[in-house]
Amino acid sequence: MTTMKEIAAAVGVSTATVSLVLNGRDKGRVKAALAEHVRRTAEELGYWPNAIARSLRTNRSRMLGFISVEVATTPYAGGMIQGAQDAARRHGYMLLTVSADDAATMRDEIDALKRYGVDGFFYSTMSNRRVDIPESLDDYPLVIVDASQRTAEEGGNDSSRRFPSIEPDEFRIGYDATSRLLDAGCRRIAYIGFAADDDSIGAANDNGATTAAGDAVDGAVGAARDGGAAGMANGDAVANAGSLAADPTVAQAGRLAGYLAALADRGVTPDPAWQCNVGTNGAALAAVARLFEEVKPDGFFCFNDSRALYVYEQAARHGLEIGRDISVVGVDNHRVLAETLSPQLTTIELPHYEMGYWAALQLISMVEGRELSVADAPAMTAPLPPLEWPVADDDGNDSSASTAPGSLDVKIHCTLIDKESVAPAAGQ
Amino acid sequence: MTTMKEIAAAVGVSTATVSLVLNGRDKGRVKAALAEHVRRTAEELGYWPNAIARSLRTNRSRMLGFISVEVATTPYAGGMIQGAQDAARRHGYMLLTVSADDAATMRDEIDALKRYGVDGFFYSTMSNRRVDIPESLDDYPLVIVDASQRTAEEGGNDSSRRFPSIEPDEFRIGYDATSRLLDAGCRRIAYIGFAADDDSIGAANDNGATTAAGDAVDGAVGAARDGGAAGMANGDAVANAGSLAADPTVAQAGRLAGYLAALADRGVTPDPAWQCNVGTNGAALAAVARLFEEVKPDGFFCFNDSRALYVYEQAARHGLEIGRDISVVGVDNHRVLAETLSPQLTTIELPHYEMGYWAALQLISMVEGRELSVADAPAMTAPLPPLEWPVADDDGNDSSASTAPGSLDVKIHCTLIDKESVAPAAGQ
DNA sequence: GTGAAAGCGCTAACAT
DNA sequence: ATGTTAGCGCTTTCAC
């Protein structure tokens, strides 16, 4: 491994000079010809800076910790990580990815990452929800991906800093999907939503509960429409305080609110019986079967593509052809299903890659204390909002951080990919 | 951040003494009482070693590079990485995960990882296949995960070292799955196999091609049965030389061979028409539909759970109940589908977590030049073979590496999870 | 403009 | 048995 010392010896200068030149700080300090000589020699000798030595000296590692909850079971985590990695690499950073499913592991992993000297953190979850950021991360630059921070009023960490986050615009997902179905002529539009498995029977399939849930979310429509995450501070979220387990309440409430708002805007009165919040497997399939038999919807908006599968199964069972007899729009959480059904299923794509990319740019700009150009982002399907975040001063005090604007929570628009699962003018 | 210097000052000894004690090298060098004092002070001051400084000094970073091809699109990569990470953490290592889909990116990522000073590499692919390890990795400890190395005879890098690898026992997957169906009483057992999308029509659905393919694989049965990967050195693999793209030939050939062998062992003569190698989406669905109509199998062994979906869809369409009218066994490549279908679909689980875990133990043992205990592996469903690999000497020469035994390719047994999709005694 | 020197936090060889 | 010293490769004053 070539070192600066060797280059210095070869050229006949000091290592200081080599360092200046190779770091581009030679402007007006080193004669151009000499600088050129140094650069050429470095090239010839195949020199690469030793990242570790540099880190020791500068106290910057150019490494970023990517903490995610439940990567192992999350098929789309890869896209997010890939996006973050691509952006990171482009700016000379490397990712240390780590997964933590419980508080103890989380603490250990954070400690480990700190000891390895990461410059900042990503904090990401398996499904969009409100999270508490561990206090031990308070002193570091951090960006939340596919989640947002629980406020103190919601029972969150009140001591904690406010961190920027990026998440899908859940309300708009529901709104766009439902609008697409309405455009196609559907009038009895079902929502196959999310319910935790242990109460998949309860919620939407029993009439009383359905109405209650419908009402609760109904009240949230106005707020959600303004881009706020109000209405998600519900009992469930609070009950799950401190837990790292899956809890897609934000996604569920947001998409449902969008669904209801779209119906309302088009003068369609939603029937609570159209809502079918299900868990997985047999019970879910049975619930969807009942929906087919009792409600006979002509359109289906599915919380995710995994749930769309139940609709496909039941359609087959009932001899209905999707894209002719009924229409289906799903949210593409799971790339696997895209592999199997993509040419058929109209989906709203969750821009995991883009969120990861954006988050990395944001994080690096925080770490380096300068704005980053978003221009070089490759193949970004979703528009990136401007980066903004108060910068730490030299003492490491992020003086203005605690007063950071709420707008740090960026909601990213997700595009609808039209496929044959939606009939031009559906009707049963 | 507390440093050794501060501890040394507080205790009144030199940093050298502190270093010895804190690294457990004080046995017979430092008085027990003093050592205890040092340890207590370190604890009180909240000391944690600075990994970067240590790395600079020791030339070991305790970081491992995890190179994977196409993580972003691979839902199960998470499990593998999780396994590797858990094992790594347990031994004080950290993972730098990186994904590369083309040769240029691969080169860049490898360079970057080297500069960050990783001690060794994982090399993993999206689906079990024969790979060439980039020559630039020849000087590092490396373990291949869910893949194996192409030999020179197969057209591989002849200059390269032989690296240990871990992969599923594909032959046995096919054998076990098919045996399970035979046990249940199935006699017309279809194989829904893998075909690249662009020729999903060609191979198994046209009679001539089917026979040819069947024959080719047939010849490989004997070899595969012995645990060798022979028969996989086929035209496809060679044609894909140097490409990083998906090419599940090993998995496809292995599972098919196992399927054929199981049938043969039970005296069932396989009909080439039973083989239905498909790609994805509409064409795949149509091919499976034809199979249902023309062949009417009573059992289905599916290359993966994604392909099992087509069977579920067609069963629904034909009013057949899975687990009563027909039986299905799939390979659980995609955890997402397990979420949706697991209580129904009998699967052979690919032990991604275990492979990652094993690979990490193997890699760390290579890095540290000592055997690692496998005893502490948590929840390993598959038995781990003993770790073995020649150790580099002090000069960094891995003298014996080039003569490493072929047994370094470890095939891991995958367990079958019985679910209701297989009828106790099926028959149509 | 350039070089000498100090030092980031740690470990290991070499004194005592 | 304990301490002293040198130095990993780099950056960064500060002299010249």
Tab-separated table of C-alpha atoms in Angstrom, chain A residues 48-53 55-56 59-63 70-76 78-79 81-82 85-86 89 92-101 105 108-109 111-113 115-117 126 197 280-282 285 304-307 309-310 312-322 334-344 353, chain B residues 48-53 55-56 59-63 70-76 78-79 81-82 85-86 89 92-101 105 108-109 111-113 115-117 126 197 280-282 285 304-307 309-310 312-322 334-344 353:
chain	number	residue	atom	x	y	z
A	48	TRP	CA	-5.108	5.665	-2.172
A	49	PRO	CA	-5.520	7.501	1.082
A	50	ASN	CA	-5.691	5.306	4.123
A	51	ALA	CA	-9.200	5.974	5.401
A	52	ILE	CA	-8.391	4.810	8.894
A	53	ALA	CA	-5.407	7.044	9.404
A	55	SER	CA	-10.257	9.193	10.351
A	56	LEU	CA	-8.035	9.070	13.380
A	59	ASN	CA	-12.279	12.610	13.764
A	60	ARG	CA	-14.482	11.921	10.767
A	61	SER	CA	-14.862	8.430	9.465
A	62	ARG	CA	-16.975	9.024	6.374
A	63	MET	CA	-19.029	6.127	7.587
A	70	GLU	CA	-36.430	-5.779	11.159
A	71	VAL	CA	-34.499	-5.741	7.918
A	72	ALA	CA	-34.359	-9.477	7.831
A	73	THR	CA	-38.058	-9.828	7.377
A	74	THR	CA	-38.494	-6.775	5.230
A	75	PRO	CA	-38.228	-7.450	1.557
A	76	TYR	CA	-38.109	-3.843	0.467
A	78	GLY	CA	-32.967	-3.477	0.240
A	79	GLY	CA	-34.208	-0.707	-2.007
A	81	ILE	CA	-30.441	0.761	1.655
A	82	GLN	CA	-29.426	0.679	-1.965
A	85	GLN	CA	-25.663	3.539	-0.405
A	86	ASP	CA	-25.621	4.978	-3.896
A	89	ARG	CA	-20.795	6.339	-2.314
A	92	GLY	CA	-17.347	9.239	-0.479
A	93	TYR	CA	-19.280	7.654	2.346
A	94	MET	CA	-19.790	4.072	3.336
A	95	LEU	CA	-22.730	2.469	5.093
A	96	LEU	CA	-22.580	0.331	8.207
A	97	THR	CA	-25.917	-1.422	8.165
A	98	VAL	CA	-27.273	-2.839	11.303
A	99	SER	CA	-30.592	-4.287	12.295
A	100	ALA	CA	-32.179	-4.253	15.714
A	101	ASP	CA	-35.446	-5.831	16.685
A	105	THR	CA	-29.918	-5.107	20.587
A	108	ASP	CA	-25.687	-2.592	21.631
A	109	GLU	CA	-25.726	-1.811	17.945
A	111	ASP	CA	-22.821	1.600	20.936
A	112	ALA	CA	-20.942	-0.468	18.406
A	113	LEU	CA	-21.602	1.996	15.616
A	115	ARG	CA	-17.250	3.036	18.645
A	116	TYR	CA	-16.598	2.449	14.979
A	117	GLY	CA	-16.848	6.202	14.653
A	126	MET	CA	-40.203	-1.732	8.413
A	197	ASP	CA	-53.207	-10.496	12.926
A	280	THR	CA	-52.743	-12.449	6.902
A	281	ASN	CA	-53.373	-16.015	5.899
A	282	GLY	CA	-56.544	-17.980	6.345
A	285	LEU	CA	-58.710	-14.877	2.979
A	304	ASN	CA	-50.350	-3.535	-0.090
A	305	ASP	CA	-49.741	-6.044	-2.815
A	306	SER	CA	-49.646	-8.829	-0.308
A	307	ARG	CA	-53.269	-8.065	0.482
A	309	LEU	CA	-53.220	-11.424	-3.417
A	310	TYR	CA	-56.320	-12.296	-1.439
A	312	TYR	CA	-56.725	-12.245	-6.806
A	313	GLU	CA	-57.416	-15.542	-5.126
A	314	GLN	CA	-61.057	-14.749	-4.492
A	315	ALA	CA	-61.569	-13.347	-7.958
A	316	ALA	CA	-60.285	-16.600	-9.358
A	317	ARG	CA	-62.512	-18.532	-7.018
A	318	HIS	CA	-65.545	-16.529	-8.134
A	319	GLY	CA	-64.719	-16.644	-11.790
A	320	LEU	CA	-64.231	-12.919	-11.981
A	321	GLU	CA	-61.572	-11.524	-14.233
A	322	ILE	CA	-59.495	-8.717	-12.852
A	334	HIS	CA	-43.313	-6.115	-1.794
A	335	ARG	CA	-41.168	-6.234	-4.872
A	336	VAL	CA	-41.609	-9.974	-5.054
A	337	LEU	CA	-45.192	-9.659	-6.008
A	338	ALA	CA	-44.249	-7.123	-8.588
A	339	GLU	CA	-42.116	-9.851	-10.059
A	340	THR	CA	-45.102	-12.140	-10.190
A	341	LEU	CA	-47.981	-9.845	-10.916
A	342	SER	CA	-46.617	-6.502	-11.992
A	343	PRO	CA	-47.922	-6.459	-15.555
A	344	GLN	CA	-51.322	-7.165	-14.130
A	353	TYR	CA	-34.806	3.749	-3.319
B	48	TRP	CA	-14.563	2.300	25.271
B	49	PRO	CA	-11.626	1.568	23.007
B	50	ASN	CA	-11.364	3.764	19.961
B	51	ALA	CA	-11.762	1.305	17.132
B	52	ILE	CA	-10.135	3.563	14.608
B	53	ALA	CA	-6.976	4.126	16.552
B	55	SER	CA	-7.212	-0.348	13.580
B	56	LEU	CA	-4.487	2.036	12.525
B	59	ASN	CA	-3.852	-3.165	10.727
B	60	ARG	CA	-7.083	-4.967	11.535
B	61	SER	CA	-10.346	-3.115	11.359
B	62	ARG	CA	-12.695	-5.760	12.657
B	63	MET	CA	-14.879	-4.795	9.744
B	70	GLU	CA	-28.650	-7.269	-6.422
B	71	VAL	CA	-29.652	-6.885	-2.799
B	72	ALA	CA	-32.126	-4.200	-3.666
B	73	THR	CA	-34.322	-6.566	-5.586
B	74	THR	CA	-33.758	-9.539	-3.358
B	75	PRO	CA	-36.258	-9.918	-0.578
B	76	TYR	CA	-34.420	-12.622	1.292
B	78	GLY	CA	-31.976	-9.497	4.585
B	79	GLY	CA	-32.006	-12.838	6.325
B	81	ILE	CA	-27.151	-10.366	6.127
B	82	GLN	CA	-28.863	-10.605	9.465
B	85	GLN	CA	-24.318	-9.620	11.240
B	86	ASP	CA	-25.381	-11.532	14.328
B	89	ARG	CA	-21.349	-8.788	16.312
B	92	GLY	CA	-16.784	-7.994	17.733
B	93	TYR	CA	-17.045	-7.443	14.023
B	94	MET	CA	-19.105	-5.042	11.986
B	95	LEU	CA	-20.472	-5.427	8.481
B	96	LEU	CA	-20.007	-3.030	5.621
B	97	THR	CA	-22.712	-4.049	3.224
B	98	VAL	CA	-22.436	-3.119	-0.357
B	99	SER	CA	-24.320	-4.071	-3.449
B	100	ALA	CA	-23.013	-4.225	-6.971
B	101	ASP	CA	-24.999	-5.061	-10.065
B	105	THR	CA	-19.719	-0.807	-9.606
B	108	ASP	CA	-15.500	0.583	-7.222
B	109	GLU	CA	-17.149	-0.979	-4.225
B	111	ASP	CA	-11.798	-0.582	-3.889
B	112	ALA	CA	-13.814	1.417	-1.413
B	113	LEU	CA	-14.100	-1.486	0.997
B	115	ARG	CA	-9.657	1.534	1.526
B	116	TYR	CA	-11.899	1.368	4.547
B	117	GLY	CA	-9.700	-1.476	5.646
B	126	MET	CA	-29.248	-13.326	-5.490
B	197	ASP	CA	-38.528	-14.766	-18.848
B	280	THR	CA	-43.103	-14.733	-14.473
B	281	ASN	CA	-46.382	-12.978	-15.011
B	282	GLY	CA	-48.899	-13.631	-17.746
B	285	LEU	CA	-49.739	-18.137	-15.592
B	304	ASN	CA	-40.111	-21.214	-5.315
B	305	ASP	CA	-43.120	-19.813	-3.541
B	306	SER	CA	-43.477	-17.143	-6.145
B	307	ARG	CA	-44.162	-19.880	-8.684
B	309	LEU	CA	-48.663	-18.587	-6.566
B	310	TYR	CA	-49.501	-19.513	-10.130
B	312	TYR	CA	-52.794	-21.306	-6.237
B	313	GLU	CA	-54.338	-19.040	-8.802
B	314	GLN	CA	-55.092	-21.843	-11.216
B	315	ALA	CA	-56.397	-24.113	-8.499
B	316	ALA	CA	-58.830	-21.392	-7.515
B	317	ARG	CA	-59.767	-20.892	-11.127
B	318	HIS	CA	-60.454	-24.613	-11.559
B	319	GLY	CA	-62.304	-24.985	-8.302
B	320	LEU	CA	-59.671	-27.300	-6.885
B	321	GLU	CA	-58.844	-27.094	-3.230
B	322	ILE	CA	-55.206	-27.281	-2.316
B	334	HIS	CA	-39.644	-15.173	-0.591
B	335	ARG	CA	-40.561	-14.541	2.993
B	336	VAL	CA	-43.323	-12.227	1.890
B	337	LEU	CA	-45.278	-15.034	0.451
B	338	ALA	CA	-44.751	-16.971	3.600
B	339	GLU	CA	-46.483	-14.117	5.345
B	340	THR	CA	-49.434	-14.556	3.090
B	341	LEU	CA	-49.559	-18.269	2.518
B	342	SER	CA	-47.423	-19.932	5.129
B	343	PRO	CA	-50.131	-21.726	7.063
B	344	GLN	CA	-51.254	-23.196	3.806
B	353	TYR	CA	-30.049	-16.701	8.177
